[in-house]
Coordinates of C-alpha atoms in Angstrom, one line a residue:
M1169 CA 0.0 0.0 0.0
Q1170 CA 1.3 3.4 -0.9
I1171 CA 0.3 6.2 1.5
K1172 CA 0.8 9.3 -0.6
D1173 CA -0.5 12.0 1.7
R1174 CA -1.9 12.6 5.2
E1175 CA -3.8 15.8 6.2
P1176 CA -5.4 16.6 9.6
L1177 CA -9.0 17.8 9.4
E1178 CA -11.3 19.3 12.0
G1179 CA -12.8 17.2 14.8
G1180 CA -10.0 14.7 15.0
R1181 CA -10.6 13.4 11.5
E1182 CA -7.8 12.9 8.9
R1183 CA -7.6 12.7 5.2
V1184 CA -5.3 10.0 3.9
T1185 CA -4.6 9.4 0.2
V1186 CA -3.7 5.8 -0.6
V1187 CA -2.9 3.7 -3.6
P1188 CA -3.7 0.0 -3.0
E1189 CA -1.1 -2.1 -4.9
S1190 CA -2.5 -5.6 -4.5
V1191 CA -5.6 -7.7 -3.6
D1192 CA -4.2 -7.9 -0.1
D1193 CA -4.3 -4.1 0.2
L1194 CA -8.0 -4.1 -1.0
W1195 CA -8.7 -6.7 1.7
H1196 CA -7.1 -4.5 4.3
L1197 CA -9.1 -1.4 3.2
Q1198 CA -12.3 -3.4 3.7
Y1199 CA -11.7 -3.3 7.5
V1200 CA -10.5 0.3 7.5
L1201 CA -13.6 1.8 5.8
E1202 CA -17.0 2.0 7.5
P1203 CA -20.3 3.9 7.3
G1204 CA -19.9 7.6 8.0
D1205 CA -16.5 7.8 6.2
R1206 CA -16.0 9.9 3.1
V1207 CA -14.1 8.3 0.2
A1208 CA -13.2 10.1 -3.0
G1209 CA -11.7 9.1 -6.3
D1210 CA -12.0 9.0 -10.1
T1211 CA -14.7 6.9 -11.5
T1212 CA -17.1 6.5 -14.5
R1213 CA -20.8 7.0 -14.3
R1214 CA -23.9 7.1 -16.5
I1215 CA -25.5 10.5 -16.0
Q1216 CA -28.7 10.6 -14.0
R1217 CA -31.2 13.4 -14.0
D1218 CA -34.1 14.4 -11.7
D1219 CA -36.4 14.9 -14.6
E1220 CA -36.0 11.3 -15.7
Q1221 CA -36.9 9.8 -12.4
M1222 CA -33.2 9.3 -11.6
R1223 CA -32.8 6.6 -14.2
D1224 CA -29.7 6.0 -16.3
T1225 CA -29.8 7.7 -19.7
G1226 CA -28.4 4.5 -21.3
G1227 CA -25.6 6.6 -22.8
E1228 CA -21.9 6.1 -22.5
R1229 CA -20.3 6.3 -19.1
E1230 CA -18.6 9.6 -18.3
H1231 CA -15.3 10.0 -16.4
M1232 CA -15.6 12.2 -13.3
W1233 CA -14.3 12.7 -9.7
V1234 CA -16.7 11.9 -6.9
A1235 CA -16.7 11.9 -3.1
I1236 CA -19.2 9.6 -1.4
A1237 CA -20.5 9.3 2.2
V1238 CA -19.9 5.6 2.8
D1239 CA -23.0 3.4 3.4
D1240 CA -21.6 0.0 2.6
V1241 CA -18.3 -1.7 1.7
E1242 CA -17.9 -5.1 0.0
F1243 CA -14.7 -6.9 -0.9
H1244 CA -15.0 -9.0 -4.1
R1245 CA -11.9 -11.2 -4.0
F1246 CA -12.5 -13.0 -7.2
A1247 CA -13.2 -9.8 -9.1
N1248 CA -10.1 -8.2 -7.4
R1249 CA -12.0 -5.1 -6.4
L1250 CA -13.5 -3.3 -3.4
R1251 CA -16.9 -1.8 -3.9
V1252 CA -17.6 1.3 -1.8
G1253 CA -21.2 2.6 -2.0
G1254 CA -22.9 5.7 -0.8
E1255 CA -24.4 9.1 -1.6
I1256 CA -22.4 11.5 -3.7
V1257 CA -21.6 14.5 -1.5
A1258 CA -19.1 16.2 -3.9
C1259 CA -18.5 15.7 -7.6
S1260 CA -17.0 17.3 -10.6
R1261 CA -20.6 17.5 -12.0
E1262 CA -22.8 19.2 -9.5
D1263 CA -26.0 17.7 -11.1
Q1264 CA -25.0 14.3 -9.7
L1265 CA -25.0 15.4 -6.0
G1266 CA -27.3 13.4 -3.9
F1267 CA -27.4 10.3 -6.1
H1268 CA -26.1 6.9 -5.0
H1269 CA -22.9 5.7 -6.5
T1270 CA -20.5 2.8 -6.1
L1271 CA -16.8 3.2 -6.4
N1272 CA -15.1 0.1 -7.8
V1273 CA -11.6 0.3 -6.3
E1274 CA -9.0 -1.8 -7.9
A1275 CA -5.2 -2.2 -7.4
R1276 CA -3.4 1.0 -8.5
D1277 CA -6.5 3.2 -8.1
E1278 CA -5.8 6.3 -6.0
I1279 CA -8.5 7.2 -3.4
S1280 CA -8.7 9.6 -0.5
I1281 CA -10.3 8.6 2.8
D1282 CA -11.7 11.1 5.3
K1283 CA -12.4 9.7 8.7
R1284 CA -11.5 9.4 12.4
F1285 CA -9.1 6.5 12.3
K1286 CA -9.3 4.0 15.1
P1287 CA -5.9 2.5 16.4
D1288 CA -6.4 -0.9 14.8
Q1289 CA -7.3 0.8 11.5
E1290 CA -4.1 2.9 11.7
A1291 CA -2.2 -0.3 12.3
R1292 CA -3.7 -2.0 9.3
L1293 CA -2.6 0.9 7.0
E1294 CA 0.9 0.7 8.5
E1295 CA 1.0 -3.0 8.1
A1296 CA 0.0 -2.8 4.4
E1297 CA 2.5 0.1 3.8
E1298 CA 5.4 -1.9 5.5
A1299 CA 4.5 -5.0 3.4
A1300 CA 5.2 -3.0 0.2
E1301 CA 8.6 -1.9 1.5
N1302 CA 9.7 -5.1 3.2
P1303 CA 9.4 -8.2 0.9
D1304 CA 8.2 -11.2 2.8
V1305 CA 9.0 -13.8 0.2
A1306 CA 12.2 -14.7 -1.6
I1307 CA 12.3 -16.8 -4.8
A1308 CA 15.5 -18.8 -5.5
T1309 CA 15.7 -20.4 -8.9
V1310 CA 18.5 -22.8 -9.5
E1311 CA 19.9 -25.2 -12.1
E1312 CA 23.3 -26.7 -12.8
G1313 CA 25.9 -23.8 -12.9
Q1314 CA 23.6 -20.9 -11.9
A1315 CA 21.2 -19.6 -9.3
H1316 CA 19.1 -16.4 -9.1
V1317 CA 17.5 -14.8 -6.1
H1318 CA 14.5 -12.4 -6.4
T1319 CA 12.4 -10.9 -3.7
V1320 CA 8.7 -10.3 -3.9
A1321 CA 7.0 -7.1 -2.7
Q1322 CA 3.5 -5.9 -3.4
Y1323 CA 4.8 -3.6 -6.2
G1324 CA 6.5 -6.6 -8.0
T1325 CA 9.7 -8.6 -8.0
E1326 CA 13.3 -7.5 -7.8
E1327 CA 16.4 -9.4 -8.7
R1328 CA 18.8 -9.5 -5.7
A1329 CA 21.6 -11.8 -6.9
T1330 CA 22.9 -13.9 -9.8
I1331 CA 25.3 -16.7 -8.9
T1332 CA 27.3 -18.8 -11.3
G1333 CA 29.5 -21.8 -10.8
T1334 CA 30.7 -25.0 -12.4
T1335 CA 28.2 -27.6 -13.6
G1336 CA 27.9 -31.3 -13.0
K1337 CA 28.9 -33.6 -10.2
G1338 CA 31.9 -35.8 -9.4
E1339 CA 35.1 -33.8 -9.9
Y1340 CA 33.0 -30.7 -10.0
A1341 CA 31.3 -31.3 -6.7
R1342 CA 33.4 -28.7 -4.9
G1343 CA 32.3 -26.0 -7.3
R1344 CA 28.7 -27.1 -7.0
S1345 CA 28.9 -26.8 -3.2
E1346 CA 30.4 -23.3 -3.5
L1347 CA 27.4 -22.4 -5.6
F1348 CA 25.0 -23.7 -3.0
A1349 CA 26.9 -22.1 -0.2
E1350 CA 26.7 -18.7 -1.9
L1351 CA 23.0 -19.2 -2.5
A1352 CA 22.4 -20.0 1.2
T1353 CA 24.3 -16.9 2.2
V1354 CA 22.3 -14.7 -0.1
L1355 CA 19.0 -16.2 1.1
K1356 CA 20.0 -15.8 4.8
R1357 CA 20.8 -12.1 4.1
Q1358 CA 17.3 -11.5 2.7
D1359 CA 15.7 -12.2 6.0
A1360 CA 12.4 -13.2 4.3
D1361 CA 9.5 -14.8 6.0
A1362 CA 9.4 -17.5 3.4
I1363 CA 11.5 -18.9 0.5
I1364 CA 10.4 -20.6 -2.7
L1365 CA 13.1 -22.8 -4.2
A1366 CA 12.4 -23.5 -7.8
G1367 CA 13.9 -24.8 -11.0
P1368 CA 14.0 -27.8 -13.4
G1369 CA 15.3 -31.2 -12.6
F1370 CA 16.9 -32.4 -9.3
T1371 CA 19.4 -29.5 -8.7
K1372 CA 17.0 -27.7 -6.4
Q1373 CA 16.7 -30.8 -4.2
D1374 CA 20.5 -31.0 -3.9
A1375 CA 20.6 -27.3 -3.1
Y1376 CA 17.9 -27.8 -0.4
K1377 CA 19.9 -30.7 1.1
Y1378 CA 23.0 -28.5 1.3
I1379 CA 21.0 -25.6 2.9
E1380 CA 19.3 -28.0 5.3
E1381 CA 22.7 -29.3 6.5
N1382 CA 24.5 -26.0 6.7
E1383 CA 21.7 -23.4 7.3
P1384 CA 18.8 -25.3 9.0
E1385 CA 17.0 -22.1 10.0
V1386 CA 16.9 -21.0 6.3
A1387 CA 15.8 -24.5 5.3
E1388 CA 12.8 -24.3 7.6
Q1389 CA 11.4 -21.5 5.4
V1390 CA 11.8 -23.3 2.1
T1391 CA 9.0 -24.5 -0.2
M1392 CA 10.0 -26.2 -3.4
V1393 CA 8.3 -25.7 -6.8
D1394 CA 9.0 -27.2 -10.1
T1395 CA 9.7 -24.8 -13.0
A1396 CA 11.0 -25.3 -16.5
S1397 CA 13.3 -22.2 -16.3
V1398 CA 15.3 -20.1 -13.9
G1399 CA 15.9 -16.4 -13.6
D1400 CA 13.1 -14.0 -14.7
R1401 CA 11.3 -16.7 -16.6
G1402 CA 11.4 -19.1 -13.7
V1403 CA 10.0 -16.4 -11.4
H1404 CA 7.2 -15.7 -13.8
E1405 CA 6.3 -19.4 -13.7
V1406 CA 6.3 -19.3 -9.9
L1407 CA 4.0 -16.3 -9.8
K1408 CA 1.7 -17.7 -12.5
R1409 CA 1.2 -20.8 -10.5
G1410 CA 0.1 -18.8 -7.4
A1411 CA 2.9 -20.2 -5.3
V1412 CA 3.8 -16.9 -3.7
A1413 CA 0.2 -16.2 -2.8
D1414 CA -0.1 -19.6 -1.2
V1415 CA 3.1 -19.1 0.8
Q1416 CA 2.0 -15.7 2.0
Q1417 CA -1.3 -17.1 3.1
E1418 CA 0.3 -20.0 4.9
T1419 CA 2.7 -17.6 6.7
R1420 CA -0.3 -15.5 7.9
I1421 CA -2.1 -18.6 8.9
E1422 CA 0.9 -19.9 10.8
R1423 CA 1.3 -16.7 12.8
E1424 CA -2.4 -16.7 13.8
A1425 CA -2.3 -20.4 14.5
E1426 CA 0.6 -19.9 17.0
Y1427 CA -1.6 -17.4 18.9
I1428 CA -4.7 -19.5 18.9
D1429 CA -2.8 -22.7 19.9
E1430 CA -1.2 -20.8 22.8
L1431 CA -4.7 -19.5 23.8
T1432 CA -6.4 -22.9 23.8
Q1433 CA -3.5 -24.4 25.8
R1434 CA -3.8 -21.8 28.4
I1435 CA -7.6 -22.2 28.6
A1436 CA -7.2 -25.9 29.0
Q1437 CA -4.7 -25.3 31.8
G1438 CA -6.7 -22.5 33.4
V1439 CA -3.9 -20.0 33.2
K1440 CA -3.4 -16.5 31.8
A1441 CA -6.2 -16.4 29.2
A1442 CA -9.5 -14.7 28.7
Y1443 CA -12.2 -15.1 26.1
G1444 CA -15.6 -13.6 25.4
P1445 CA -16.5 -9.9 25.4
E1446 CA -17.1 -9.3 29.1
E1447 CA -14.1 -11.3 30.4
V1448 CA -11.8 -9.6 27.9
K1449 CA -13.2 -6.2 28.8
K1450 CA -12.4 -6.9 32.5
A1451 CA -8.8 -8.0 31.6
A1452 CA -8.3 -4.8 29.6
E1453 CA -9.5 -2.6 32.5
Y1454 CA -7.0 -4.4 34.8
G1455 CA -4.2 -3.9 32.3
A1456 CA -3.7 -7.6 32.1
I1457 CA -3.8 -8.1 28.3
D1458 CA -0.5 -9.0 26.7
R1459 CA -2.1 -9.7 23.3
L1460 CA -5.7 -9.0 22.3
L1461 CA -7.0 -11.4 19.6
I1462 CA -10.1 -10.3 17.7
L1463 CA -11.9 -11.5 14.6
D1464 CA -12.0 -9.0 11.7
D1465 CA -15.7 -9.7 10.8
R1466 CA -16.8 -9.5 14.4
L1467 CA -14.9 -6.3 14.9
R1468 CA -16.5 -4.7 12.0
K1469 CA -20.0 -5.9 13.0
E1470 CA -19.7 -4.6 16.6
R1471 CA -18.7 -1.2 15.3
G1472 CA -22.0 -1.0 13.4
P1473 CA -25.7 -0.8 14.3
D1474 CA -26.0 -4.6 14.3
G1475 CA -23.5 -5.1 17.1
E1476 CA -24.6 -7.6 19.8
W1477 CA -21.9 -7.4 22.4
P1478 CA -22.6 -5.6 25.8
I1479 CA -19.3 -3.8 25.5
D1480 CA -17.8 -1.0 23.5
V1481 CA -15.3 -2.9 21.3
D1482 CA -13.3 0.2 20.5
D1483 CA -13.0 1.1 24.1
V1484 CA -11.6 -2.4 24.8
V1485 CA -9.1 -2.1 21.9
R1486 CA -8.0 1.3 23.0
T1487 CA -7.6 0.4 26.7
A1488 CA -5.6 -2.8 25.8
E1489 CA -3.2 -0.7 23.7
Q1490 CA -2.9 2.2 26.2
K1491 CA -1.9 -0.3 28.9
G1492 CA 0.8 -1.9 26.8
G1493 CA -1.0 -4.7 25.0
E1494 CA -0.6 -5.8 21.4
V1495 CA -3.6 -6.3 19.1
T1496 CA -3.9 -9.0 16.4
V1497 CA -6.9 -8.9 14.1
F1498 CA -7.6 -12.4 12.8
S1499 CA -8.9 -13.2 9.3
S1500 CA -12.2 -14.9 9.4
E1501 CA -11.3 -16.7 6.2
F1502 CA -8.6 -19.0 7.8
P1503 CA -9.0 -21.9 10.3
P1504 CA -7.4 -20.0 13.2
G1505 CA -10.0 -17.3 12.8
Q1506 CA -12.7 -19.9 12.7
Q1507 CA -11.4 -21.2 16.0
L1508 CA -11.5 -17.8 17.5
S1509 CA -15.0 -17.4 16.3
N1510 CA -16.0 -20.5 18.3
L1511 CA -14.6 -18.7 21.4
G1512 CA -16.8 -15.7 20.8
G1513 CA -14.7 -13.8 18.4
I1514 CA -12.5 -12.1 21.0
A1515 CA -9.9 -13.4 23.4
A1516 CA -6.7 -12.4 25.1
L1517 CA -3.3 -13.8 26.2
L1518 CA -2.7 -12.3 29.6
R1519 CA 0.3 -11.2 31.6
Y1520 CA -1.2 -12.7 34.7
R1521 CA -4.2 -14.7 35.7
L1522 CA -7.4 -12.9 36.7
E1523 CA -9.0 -14.2 39.9

């Protein structure tokens, strides 16, 4: 996510101009935007007129700039877009004021958001911005005599190293080991969350065995993928197969799974855990929360008119953070989030047990 500009407004609101760079960024924005916000951007629209009972003219769509007061937000993963609907409150054509419009936000579309940001929403924007700057996946493609290392960020891929060496085995084994050793060194230096090791034939398996023996911590991050090529073409094959998206999803799931496993163990042992709205609120007030776990869908619902909890969820989040706790918002799409949903959608790992 690119954050291009930030401007303070009256009443504690802020205008932030962003450019989502990936489907992940659109997913993040789904949980940043809510009714009452104002979102503006370029769009196309069939002109509507009062004297035609507000019906479309049936003509061609016209390009214009609009700002809408948000009523609803829907993330369409398979269409790779975020739909933001509401009444037009400002527009490059004044005759369109007051009509309903839906902004279809896609990757690379610039929009501005006017709202009073909550702490977890600020954190989401920061997380998405940092993800663009700090690649979390490295792709190593290797065949006899050469290896290439690329990193993956939300803006694309970047080549980090090209390594060459002797080919074959037997008398050339030392040169081959040197190639693998340099590859392992480069991968370790990238400090990526996950590594995809790809290429044709069995060379990648041999490279993995070397890394496993000499850099076991690096080997733990490796997933192997078969490709027909190395270098840029090999990276393209990896991306086309969706291997990077799979690894990124697995990494997110693993992080959430660690927290939910720790939570369930503590609950089973009756130590340093809380779950359910009222119990978590009590823990927050006591300053006992080390890490607050909350489900994204539930958080969004409780902030709206259909909320069911007897607590102010924003007050709990704010109190937990003010007293030194961390907040992790779980995705409802993954198994750890579904486990958290079964526990009421909100829980906490505590610093000490509440009596």
